[in-house]
mmCIF file of C-alpha atoms in Angstrom:
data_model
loop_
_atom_site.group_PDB
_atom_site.id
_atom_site.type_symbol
_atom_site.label_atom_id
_atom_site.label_comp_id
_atom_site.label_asym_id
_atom_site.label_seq_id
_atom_site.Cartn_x
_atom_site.Cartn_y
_atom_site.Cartn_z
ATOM 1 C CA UNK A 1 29.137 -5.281 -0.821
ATOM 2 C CA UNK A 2 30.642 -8.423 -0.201
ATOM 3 C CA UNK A 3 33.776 -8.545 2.400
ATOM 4 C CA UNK A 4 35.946 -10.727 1.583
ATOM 5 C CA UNK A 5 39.627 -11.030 3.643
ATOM 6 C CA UNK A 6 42.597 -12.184 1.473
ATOM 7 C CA UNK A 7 45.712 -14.003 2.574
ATOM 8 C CA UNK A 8 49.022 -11.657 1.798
ATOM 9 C CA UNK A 9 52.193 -12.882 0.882
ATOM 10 C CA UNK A 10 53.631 -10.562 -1.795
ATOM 11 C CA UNK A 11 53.180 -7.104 -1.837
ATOM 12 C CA UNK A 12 52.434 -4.503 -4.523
ATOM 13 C CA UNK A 13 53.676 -0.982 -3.376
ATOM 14 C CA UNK A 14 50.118 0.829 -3.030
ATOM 15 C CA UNK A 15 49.439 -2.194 -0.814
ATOM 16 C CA UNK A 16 52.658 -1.500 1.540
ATOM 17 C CA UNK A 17 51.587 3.025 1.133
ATOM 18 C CA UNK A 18 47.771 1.646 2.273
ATOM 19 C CA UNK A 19 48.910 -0.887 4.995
ATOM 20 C CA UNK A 20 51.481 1.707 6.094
ATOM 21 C CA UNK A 21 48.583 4.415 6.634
ATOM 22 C CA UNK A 22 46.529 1.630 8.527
ATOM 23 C CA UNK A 23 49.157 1.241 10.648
ATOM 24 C CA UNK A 24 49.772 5.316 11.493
ATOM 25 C CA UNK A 25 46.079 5.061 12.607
ATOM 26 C CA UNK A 26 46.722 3.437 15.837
ATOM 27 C CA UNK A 27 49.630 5.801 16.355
ATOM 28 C CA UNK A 28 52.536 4.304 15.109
ATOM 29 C CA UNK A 29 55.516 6.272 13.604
ATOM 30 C CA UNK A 30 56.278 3.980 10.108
ATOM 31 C CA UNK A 31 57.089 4.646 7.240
ATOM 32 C CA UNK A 32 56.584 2.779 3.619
ATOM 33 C CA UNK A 33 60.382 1.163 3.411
ATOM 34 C CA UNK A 34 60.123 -0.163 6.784
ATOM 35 C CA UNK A 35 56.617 -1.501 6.242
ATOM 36 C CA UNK A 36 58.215 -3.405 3.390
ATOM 37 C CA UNK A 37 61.244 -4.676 5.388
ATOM 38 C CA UNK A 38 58.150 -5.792 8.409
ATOM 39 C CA UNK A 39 55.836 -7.739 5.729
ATOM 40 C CA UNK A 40 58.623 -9.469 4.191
ATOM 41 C CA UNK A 41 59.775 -10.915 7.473
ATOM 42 C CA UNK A 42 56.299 -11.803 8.712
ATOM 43 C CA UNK A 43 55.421 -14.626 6.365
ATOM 44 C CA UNK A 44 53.619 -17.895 6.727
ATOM 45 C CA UNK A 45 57.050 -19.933 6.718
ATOM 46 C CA UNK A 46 57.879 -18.067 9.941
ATOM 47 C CA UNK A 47 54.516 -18.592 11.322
ATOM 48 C CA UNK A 48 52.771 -15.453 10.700
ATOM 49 C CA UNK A 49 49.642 -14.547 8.732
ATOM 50 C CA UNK A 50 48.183 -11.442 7.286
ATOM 51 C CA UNK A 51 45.094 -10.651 5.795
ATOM 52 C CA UNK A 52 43.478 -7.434 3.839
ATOM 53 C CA UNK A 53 40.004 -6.510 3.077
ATOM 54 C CA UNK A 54 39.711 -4.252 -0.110
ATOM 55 C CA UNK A 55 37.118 -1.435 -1.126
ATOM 56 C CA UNK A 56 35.454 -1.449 -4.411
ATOM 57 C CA UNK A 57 37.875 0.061 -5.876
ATOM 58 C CA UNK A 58 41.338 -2.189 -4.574
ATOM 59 C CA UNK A 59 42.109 0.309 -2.095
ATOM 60 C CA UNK A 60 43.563 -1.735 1.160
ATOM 61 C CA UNK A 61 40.604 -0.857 4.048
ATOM 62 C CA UNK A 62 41.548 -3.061 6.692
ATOM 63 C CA UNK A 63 44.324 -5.349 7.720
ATOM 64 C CA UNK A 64 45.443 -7.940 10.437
ATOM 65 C CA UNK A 65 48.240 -9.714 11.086
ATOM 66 C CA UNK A 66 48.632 -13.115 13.630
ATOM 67 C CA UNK A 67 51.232 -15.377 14.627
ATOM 68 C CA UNK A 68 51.576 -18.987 15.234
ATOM 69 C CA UNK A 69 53.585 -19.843 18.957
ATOM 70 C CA UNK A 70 54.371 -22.682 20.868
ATOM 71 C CA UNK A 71 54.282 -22.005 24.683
ATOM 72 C CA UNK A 72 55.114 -23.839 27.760
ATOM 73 C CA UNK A 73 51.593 -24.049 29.114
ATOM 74 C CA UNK A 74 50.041 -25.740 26.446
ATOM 75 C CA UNK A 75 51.049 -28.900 23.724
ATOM 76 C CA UNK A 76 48.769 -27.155 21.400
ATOM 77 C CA UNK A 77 50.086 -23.728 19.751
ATOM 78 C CA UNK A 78 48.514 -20.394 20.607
ATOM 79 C CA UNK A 79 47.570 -17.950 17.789
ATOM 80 C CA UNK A 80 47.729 -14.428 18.723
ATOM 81 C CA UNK A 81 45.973 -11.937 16.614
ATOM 82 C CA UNK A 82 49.187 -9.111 16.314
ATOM 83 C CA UNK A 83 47.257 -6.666 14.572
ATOM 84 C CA UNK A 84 43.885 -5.673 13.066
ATOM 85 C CA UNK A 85 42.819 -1.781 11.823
ATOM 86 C CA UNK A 86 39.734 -0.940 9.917
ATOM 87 C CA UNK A 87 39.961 2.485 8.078
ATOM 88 C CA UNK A 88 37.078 4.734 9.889
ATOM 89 C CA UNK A 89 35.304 4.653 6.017
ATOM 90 C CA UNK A 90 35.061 0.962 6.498
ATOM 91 C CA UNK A 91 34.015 0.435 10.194
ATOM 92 C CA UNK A 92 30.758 -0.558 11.433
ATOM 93 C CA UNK A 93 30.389 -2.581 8.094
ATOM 94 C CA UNK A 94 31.153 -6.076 9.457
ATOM 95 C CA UNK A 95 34.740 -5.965 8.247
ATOM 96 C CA UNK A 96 36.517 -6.372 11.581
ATOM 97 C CA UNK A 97 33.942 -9.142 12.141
ATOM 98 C CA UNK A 98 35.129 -10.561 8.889
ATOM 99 C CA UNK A 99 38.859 -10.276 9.759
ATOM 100 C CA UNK A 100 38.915 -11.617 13.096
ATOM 101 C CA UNK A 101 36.520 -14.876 11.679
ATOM 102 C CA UNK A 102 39.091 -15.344 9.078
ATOM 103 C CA UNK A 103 42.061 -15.073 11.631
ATOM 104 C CA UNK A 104 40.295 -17.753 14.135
ATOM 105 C CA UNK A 105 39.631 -20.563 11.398
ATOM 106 C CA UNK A 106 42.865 -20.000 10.409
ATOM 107 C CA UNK A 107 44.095 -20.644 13.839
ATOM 108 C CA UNK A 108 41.584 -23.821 14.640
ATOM 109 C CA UNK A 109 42.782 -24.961 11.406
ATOM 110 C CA UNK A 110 46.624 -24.701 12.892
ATOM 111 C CA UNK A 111 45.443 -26.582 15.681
ATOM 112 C CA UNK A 112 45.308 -23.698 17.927
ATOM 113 C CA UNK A 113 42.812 -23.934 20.953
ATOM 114 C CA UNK A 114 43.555 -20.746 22.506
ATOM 115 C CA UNK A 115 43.086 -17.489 20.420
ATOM 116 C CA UNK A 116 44.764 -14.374 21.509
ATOM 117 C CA UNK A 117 44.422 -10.511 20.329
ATOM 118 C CA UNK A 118 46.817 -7.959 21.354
ATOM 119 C CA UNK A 119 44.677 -4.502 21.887
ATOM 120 C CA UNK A 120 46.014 -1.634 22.602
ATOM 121 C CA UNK A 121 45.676 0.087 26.786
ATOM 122 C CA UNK A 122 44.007 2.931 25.487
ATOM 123 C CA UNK A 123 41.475 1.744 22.633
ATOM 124 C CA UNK A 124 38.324 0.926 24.359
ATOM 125 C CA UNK A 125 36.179 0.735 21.250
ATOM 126 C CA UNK A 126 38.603 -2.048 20.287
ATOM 127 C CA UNK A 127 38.421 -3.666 23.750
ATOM 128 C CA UNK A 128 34.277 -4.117 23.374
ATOM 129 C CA UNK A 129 34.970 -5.300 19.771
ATOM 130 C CA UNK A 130 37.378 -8.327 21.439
ATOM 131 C CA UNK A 131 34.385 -8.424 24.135
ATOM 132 C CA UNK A 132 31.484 -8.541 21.745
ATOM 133 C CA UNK A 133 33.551 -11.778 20.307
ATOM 134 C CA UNK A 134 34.020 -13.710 23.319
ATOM 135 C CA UNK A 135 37.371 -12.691 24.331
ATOM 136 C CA UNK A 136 38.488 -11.484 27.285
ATOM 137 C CA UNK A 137 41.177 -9.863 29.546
ATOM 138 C CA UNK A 138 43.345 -12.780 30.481
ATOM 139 C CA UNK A 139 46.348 -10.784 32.534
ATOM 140 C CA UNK A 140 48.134 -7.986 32.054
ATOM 141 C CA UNK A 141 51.139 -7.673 29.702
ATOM 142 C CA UNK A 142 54.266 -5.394 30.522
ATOM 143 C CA UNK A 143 56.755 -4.166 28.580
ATOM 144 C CA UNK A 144 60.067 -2.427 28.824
ATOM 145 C CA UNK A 145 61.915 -0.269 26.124
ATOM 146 C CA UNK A 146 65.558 -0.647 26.237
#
C-alpha cells in the first residue's frame, strides 16, 4: 500500500465524522458541527495546513494539522505541527512517518527553519515518535483555562 498524505481544504461530511473520531482518540470532547466550524477556520489563507492519509477504501486514517507563525525570536517563521493522530488500524505502517515528512517540506518550503510539534504531557509513545525524528523537548509550555 502506498501512503500518500493529501492537502485538505474542503470537506466532504464523512471526512469531518472520520476527522472528528481521530480527534476523540486523543481525548477530546468534539463533536461533527464543531469539527466543521474548526476546519473551515483553519485554512491555508490563515496560515494553517492540514493533511489526511486514506485507507483503501477512502476512509480518513490519519490526520495533522500545522500552522504558519511569525515570532519575536526569529525573522524566519516557525511551523508548528498542531496536530497529528493515526487510527490504531493504521499505526506502525509508516503513516505518521509520512505525515510528519509531508508537514516539514511544507514548512522548509514556507521558509520555516524551526519545526515545532505540540504532543500531548501524557502520550509517551508520541513523545519517542517526535524523538525517533529528531525533535526534541525545547521548554515547557503552560496553560491556563479561564
Amino acid at each position: 500500500m502506498t501512503i500518500t498524505a493529501e492537502s485538505m481544504t474542503s470537506w466532504s461530511d464523512t471526512d469531518v465524522a472520520d476527522v472528528t473520531a481521530l480527534v476523540r482518540l486523543l481525548g477530546h470532547t468534539v463533536d461533527e458541527t464543531a469539527m466543521r466550524s474548526r476546519l473551515g477556520r483553519l485554512t491555508p489563507e490563515a496560515g494553517h495546513r492540514t493533511w489526511l492519509v486514506r485507507s483503501e477504501d477512502g476512509r480518513v486514517v490519519a490526520v495533522a494539522g500545522a500552522q504558519l507563525t511569525w515570532t519575536y525570536a526569529s525573522d524566519e517563521p516557525t511551523a508548528q505541527l498542531l496536530l497529528l493522530v493515526v487510527d490504531p488500524t493504521a499505526r506502525r505502517t509508516g503513516t505518521g512517518s509520512e505525515l510528519i515528512g509531508t508537514f516539514e517540506e511544507w514548512a522548509v518550503s514556507q521558509g520555516a527553519r524551526r519545526l515545532s510539534a505540540v504532543s500531548a504531557a501524557a502520550t509517551d509513545s508520541a513523545h519517542r515518535f517526535y524523538q525517533r525524528r529528531g525533535y526534541h523537548e525545547a521548554g515547557v509550555r503552560y496553560t491556563r483555562i479561564v
